[in-house]
Amino acid sequence: MSTAVPVHLRRARVGVSIIFFTNGIVLGGFAPRVPELRDQLGVSYGTLGIAMAMWPIGALALGLTAAAMIRRFRSSRVATVTMVFSAAAMLAAGLAPNVWTFGAALFVVGVTDAWVDVAQNAHGLRVQRLYGRSILNAFHALWSIGAVAGGLIGGLSAGLGVAVPWQFLGGLVLVLAANAVAYPMLLAGPEPQHAGEEGADETALPHPQHVPLRRIPVRTWGLLGALTVIALAGGWAEDAAATWSAIYLRDELLAGATFAALAFVSLQGFQFVGRLLGDRMVDRWGQRAVARWGGALVAVGMGLALAIPTSWGTVLGFGAAGFGIATLIPGAMHAADRLPGLRAGTGLTMLSWLLRLAFLLSPPVVGAIADATSLRVGLTLVPVFGLLVVALAGAMEGRRVPAPSR
């Protein structure tokens, strides 16, 4: 028999969804303007890739402080406040007069985005545990639809000739207003001290003894490594769409500015659909099977799009990749948060930090390959990661067998 969800939990779910949505808009609005920003800065693919890498470098440099910040200030405060700072740093990147200040602004974007990422997922997991069923994929679906909205806004702005700083200023105003609305809706009280099942009174939860890092079993580290590669596959495909898809369509397939935004929109749109269906798919078939089939879809979809390069084929290929990676990052985060022997938030923070490697390595690696050969060749790493997901999906949870009724 189903139990009605308390009003405060429904409100908290809406509040978390708003944060995810605005986080998606910031990245989504940036991606279609990358070709224009490259032209304004007057840099090569490789130099642009290095500058773009400052985003994940910032996340890697200070992202691990997120867990301590959340324990000190609460995930609700960290998520909403740093989301505003992230949008402000994005505006600074849009105003950058040269590649050095552009890279410095992206460094700050990376730091604040990492804090937002961990905090919004930590709060989302709190809400999910109190719901008693999977809802994390739905939060990530809101991120995806936010990215679609941002991508459409960015593509239309580029086609209409709206200056980049004006678009990013509008994004900052939207983020500020939305997060001011979201904060009062979030869960009250301090963070729970462990990631187990939470009761109504979270502050009364016991604090189980955690295992020191040096005593963590090798198998746990191996699982964390496999989960990281799976999450990296999702991140690599997302970055390929965000950083390179518009440039690839414009420079190599000769698409117009507005059409060039459609590959990113396609990936995020199909990712949204996949995440909207993701919780039910995971409950029915298990995260392991969903991830394995998703990896295969990435490998086949992007592989065919790159083997037979056309504008619409590229858009559809990125769409297939978006559906395939839809549950990879939230599923890996959920599994990492439940790794035995780690303090609350530690596995999630470590995986989120390591996930930034995808966004660190992808821009300079793909940019260097593009300068030496072509962007088409550089993008072939996306289907390669799809095959890795197929191979490593065993690290994910299988289908849960319902407990027999008594």
Short mmCIF file of N, CA, C and O in Angstrom, two decimals, residues 131-196:
data_model
loop_
_atom_site.label_atom_id
_atom_site.label_comp_id
_atom_site.label_asym_id
_atom_site.label_seq_id
_atom_site.Cartn_x
_atom_site.Cartn_y
_atom_site.Cartn_z
N TYR A 131 12.17 9.75 0.72
CA TYR A 131 11.10 9.29 -0.16
C TYR A 131 10.98 7.76 -0.11
O TYR A 131 9.90 7.20 -0.27
N GLY A 132 12.13 7.08 0.05
CA GLY A 132 12.12 5.63 0.08
C GLY A 132 12.08 4.96 -1.27
O GLY A 132 11.81 3.77 -1.37
N ARG A 133 12.34 5.72 -2.34
CA ARG A 133 12.39 5.16 -3.69
C ARG A 133 13.28 6.04 -4.55
O ARG A 133 13.66 7.16 -4.14
N SER A 134 13.63 5.54 -5.73
CA SER A 134 14.56 6.24 -6.60
C SER A 134 13.92 7.48 -7.23
O SER A 134 12.89 7.39 -7.90
N ILE A 135 14.53 8.66 -6.98
CA ILE A 135 14.09 9.90 -7.63
C ILE A 135 15.29 10.70 -8.13
O ILE A 135 15.11 11.77 -8.72
N LEU A 136 16.51 10.18 -7.93
CA LEU A 136 17.71 10.95 -8.29
C LEU A 136 17.80 11.20 -9.79
O LEU A 136 18.22 12.27 -10.23
N ASN A 137 17.40 10.20 -10.60
CA ASN A 137 17.44 10.40 -12.04
C ASN A 137 16.51 11.53 -12.48
O ASN A 137 16.79 12.23 -13.47
N ALA A 138 15.41 11.72 -11.76
CA ALA A 138 14.50 12.81 -12.10
C ALA A 138 15.15 14.16 -11.87
O ALA A 138 14.93 15.11 -12.64
N PHE A 139 15.97 14.28 -10.82
CA PHE A 139 16.70 15.53 -10.60
C PHE A 139 17.66 15.79 -11.76
O PHE A 139 17.75 16.92 -12.27
N HIS A 140 18.36 14.76 -12.18
CA HIS A 140 19.30 14.93 -13.29
C HIS A 140 18.55 15.19 -14.60
O HIS A 140 19.09 15.84 -15.50
N ALA A 141 17.31 14.71 -14.69
CA ALA A 141 16.49 15.03 -15.86
C ALA A 141 16.21 16.53 -15.90
O ALA A 141 16.20 17.15 -16.98
N LEU A 142 15.97 17.14 -14.73
CA LEU A 142 15.75 18.58 -14.69
C LEU A 142 17.01 19.33 -15.09
O LEU A 142 16.93 20.39 -15.73
N TRP A 143 18.18 18.79 -14.73
CA TRP A 143 19.44 19.40 -15.20
C TRP A 143 19.49 19.36 -16.72
O TRP A 143 19.85 20.36 -17.37
N SER A 144 19.12 18.23 -17.29
CA SER A 144 19.17 18.08 -18.74
C SER A 144 18.20 19.03 -19.44
O SER A 144 18.55 19.64 -20.46
N ILE A 145 16.98 19.16 -18.93
CA ILE A 145 16.02 20.04 -19.59
C ILE A 145 16.45 21.49 -19.40
O ILE A 145 16.21 22.34 -20.28
N GLY A 146 17.13 21.79 -18.28
CA GLY A 146 17.71 23.12 -18.13
C GLY A 146 18.78 23.38 -19.16
O GLY A 146 18.87 24.47 -19.74
N ALA A 147 19.61 22.36 -19.42
CA ALA A 147 20.65 22.49 -20.44
C ALA A 147 20.05 22.65 -21.82
O ALA A 147 20.57 23.40 -22.66
N VAL A 148 18.94 21.94 -22.09
CA VAL A 148 18.25 22.10 -23.37
C VAL A 148 17.73 23.53 -23.51
O VAL A 148 17.91 24.18 -24.55
N ALA A 149 17.11 24.03 -22.44
CA ALA A 149 16.60 25.41 -22.48
C ALA A 149 17.75 26.39 -22.70
O ALA A 149 17.64 27.32 -23.52
N GLY A 150 18.85 26.20 -21.97
CA GLY A 150 20.00 27.08 -22.15
C GLY A 150 20.58 26.98 -23.54
O GLY A 150 20.98 27.99 -24.14
N GLY A 151 20.63 25.75 -24.08
CA GLY A 151 21.16 25.55 -25.43
C GLY A 151 20.31 26.24 -26.48
O GLY A 151 20.83 26.85 -27.42
N LEU A 152 18.99 26.14 -26.33
CA LEU A 152 18.10 26.81 -27.27
C LEU A 152 18.23 28.33 -27.17
O LEU A 152 18.25 29.04 -28.19
N ILE A 153 18.33 28.83 -25.95
CA ILE A 153 18.51 30.27 -25.75
C ILE A 153 19.83 30.71 -26.37
O ILE A 153 19.89 31.73 -27.08
N GLY A 154 20.89 29.93 -26.13
CA GLY A 154 22.19 30.27 -26.69
C GLY A 154 22.21 30.22 -28.21
O GLY A 154 22.78 31.10 -28.87
N GLY A 155 21.58 29.18 -28.79
CA GLY A 155 21.54 29.06 -30.24
C GLY A 155 20.75 30.18 -30.89
O GLY A 155 21.18 30.76 -31.89
N LEU A 156 19.60 30.51 -30.30
CA LEU A 156 18.80 31.60 -30.84
C LEU A 156 19.51 32.94 -30.68
O LEU A 156 19.47 33.80 -31.58
N SER A 157 20.16 33.12 -29.53
CA SER A 157 20.90 34.37 -29.30
C SER A 157 22.02 34.53 -30.31
O SER A 157 22.26 35.63 -30.83
N ALA A 158 22.72 33.42 -30.59
CA ALA A 158 23.80 33.47 -31.58
C ALA A 158 23.25 33.80 -32.96
O ALA A 158 23.83 34.62 -33.69
N GLY A 159 22.13 33.17 -33.33
CA GLY A 159 21.54 33.42 -34.63
C GLY A 159 21.01 34.83 -34.79
O GLY A 159 21.04 35.41 -35.88
N LEU A 160 20.54 35.43 -33.68
CA LEU A 160 19.98 36.78 -33.72
C LEU A 160 21.03 37.86 -33.49
O LEU A 160 20.70 39.05 -33.53
N GLY A 161 22.27 37.44 -33.20
CA GLY A 161 23.33 38.40 -33.00
C GLY A 161 23.36 39.06 -31.63
O GLY A 161 23.96 40.12 -31.45
N VAL A 162 22.71 38.44 -30.62
CA VAL A 162 22.76 38.97 -29.26
C VAL A 162 24.16 38.76 -28.70
O VAL A 162 24.71 37.66 -28.77
N ALA A 163 24.75 39.80 -28.14
CA ALA A 163 26.10 39.70 -27.61
C ALA A 163 26.16 38.69 -26.45
O ALA A 163 25.21 38.59 -25.66
N VAL A 164 27.26 37.96 -26.37
CA VAL A 164 27.42 36.93 -25.34
C VAL A 164 27.21 37.48 -23.93
O VAL A 164 26.49 36.87 -23.13
N PRO A 165 27.83 38.62 -23.56
CA PRO A 165 27.64 39.11 -22.19
C PRO A 165 26.20 39.40 -21.82
O PRO A 165 25.79 39.16 -20.68
N TRP A 166 25.40 39.88 -22.76
CA TRP A 166 24.00 40.15 -22.45
C TRP A 166 23.24 38.87 -22.16
O TRP A 166 22.41 38.82 -21.24
N GLN A 167 23.53 37.82 -22.91
CA GLN A 167 22.88 36.54 -22.65
C GLN A 167 23.28 36.01 -21.27
O GLN A 167 22.44 35.55 -20.50
N PHE A 168 24.58 36.08 -20.95
CA PHE A 168 25.04 35.55 -19.67
C PHE A 168 24.54 36.39 -18.49
O PHE A 168 24.32 35.87 -17.40
N LEU A 169 24.36 37.70 -18.69
CA LEU A 169 23.78 38.54 -17.64
C LEU A 169 22.34 38.12 -17.36
O LEU A 169 21.92 38.04 -16.20
N GLY A 170 21.59 37.85 -18.42
CA GLY A 170 20.23 37.36 -18.22
C GLY A 170 20.20 36.04 -17.46
O GLY A 170 19.33 35.82 -16.61
N GLY A 171 21.18 35.17 -17.75
CA GLY A 171 21.27 33.91 -17.02
C GLY A 171 21.55 34.12 -15.55
O GLY A 171 20.98 33.42 -14.69
N LEU A 172 22.41 35.07 -15.22
CA LEU A 172 22.73 35.36 -13.82
C LEU A 172 21.49 35.85 -13.07
O LEU A 172 21.23 35.42 -11.94
N VAL A 173 20.73 36.73 -13.68
CA VAL A 173 19.51 37.24 -13.04
C VAL A 173 18.52 36.10 -12.79
O VAL A 173 17.93 36.00 -11.71
N LEU A 174 18.37 35.22 -13.77
CA LEU A 174 17.46 34.08 -13.62
C LEU A 174 17.92 33.16 -12.49
O LEU A 174 17.11 32.72 -11.66
N VAL A 175 19.21 32.84 -12.45
CA VAL A 175 19.75 31.96 -11.41
C VAL A 175 19.55 32.57 -10.03
O VAL A 175 19.17 31.87 -9.06
N LEU A 176 19.82 33.86 -9.88
CA LEU A 176 19.66 34.53 -8.59
C LEU A 176 18.23 34.45 -8.10
O LEU A 176 17.97 34.09 -6.94
N ALA A 177 17.27 34.73 -8.99
CA ALA A 177 15.87 34.70 -8.60
C ALA A 177 15.40 33.28 -8.27
O ALA A 177 14.72 33.05 -7.26
N ALA A 178 15.77 32.32 -9.12
CA ALA A 178 15.30 30.94 -8.94
C ALA A 178 15.84 30.32 -7.66
O ALA A 178 15.11 29.64 -6.93
N ASN A 179 17.11 30.56 -7.35
CA ASN A 179 17.68 29.96 -6.14
C ASN A 179 17.21 30.64 -4.87
O ASN A 179 17.17 30.01 -3.80
N ALA A 180 16.82 31.92 -4.97
CA ALA A 180 16.21 32.58 -3.83
C ALA A 180 14.85 31.95 -3.51
O ALA A 180 14.46 31.84 -2.34
N VAL A 181 14.15 31.49 -4.54
CA VAL A 181 12.89 30.78 -4.35
C VAL A 181 13.12 29.36 -3.82
O VAL A 181 12.39 28.86 -2.96
N ALA A 182 14.18 28.70 -4.32
CA ALA A 182 14.42 27.30 -3.99
C ALA A 182 14.87 27.10 -2.54
O ALA A 182 14.46 26.12 -1.89
N TYR A 183 15.69 28.00 -2.01
CA TYR A 183 16.31 27.76 -0.71
C TYR A 183 15.30 27.49 0.41
O TYR A 183 15.46 26.52 1.18
N PRO A 184 14.24 28.30 0.57
CA PRO A 184 13.30 28.03 1.68
C PRO A 184 12.56 26.70 1.53
O PRO A 184 11.96 26.22 2.51
N MET A 185 12.59 26.10 0.35
CA MET A 185 11.85 24.86 0.12
C MET A 185 12.66 23.63 0.53
O MET A 185 12.09 22.54 0.66
N LEU A 186 13.96 23.77 0.74
CA LEU A 186 14.83 22.63 0.99
C LEU A 186 14.69 22.12 2.42
O LEU A 186 14.12 22.78 3.29
N LEU A 187 15.25 20.92 2.67
CA LEU A 187 15.15 20.29 3.98
C LEU A 187 15.87 21.12 5.04
O LEU A 187 16.96 21.62 4.80
N ALA A 188 15.26 21.24 6.19
CA ALA A 188 15.86 21.98 7.30
C ALA A 188 16.75 21.08 8.12
O ALA A 188 16.74 19.86 7.97
N GLY A 189 17.53 21.67 9.01
CA GLY A 189 18.37 20.89 9.91
C GLY A 189 19.71 20.54 9.33
O GLY A 189 19.95 20.71 8.13
N PRO A 190 20.63 20.06 10.18
CA PRO A 190 21.98 19.72 9.72
C PRO A 190 21.98 18.49 8.84
O PRO A 190 20.99 17.75 8.75
N GLU A 191 23.11 18.27 8.18
CA GLU A 191 23.26 17.09 7.33
C GLU A 191 23.26 15.83 8.17
O GLU A 191 23.78 15.82 9.29
N PRO A 192 22.69 14.71 7.66
CA PRO A 192 22.79 13.44 8.39
C PRO A 192 24.24 12.98 8.45
O PRO A 192 25.04 13.33 7.58
N GLN A 193 24.57 12.20 9.45
CA GLN A 193 25.96 11.80 9.65
C GLN A 193 26.34 10.53 8.91
O GLN A 193 27.50 10.15 8.91
N HIS A 194 25.38 9.86 8.28
CA HIS A 194 25.72 8.71 7.45
C HIS A 194 24.70 8.60 6.33
O HIS A 194 23.66 9.27 6.35
N ALA A 195 25.02 7.78 5.34
CA ALA A 195 24.18 7.69 4.14
C ALA A 195 23.22 6.51 4.19
O ALA A 195 22.73 6.07 3.17
N GLY A 196 22.94 5.99 5.39
CA GLY A 196 22.02 4.87 5.50
C GLY A 196 20.58 5.35 5.42
O GLY A 196 20.29 6.50 5.11
#
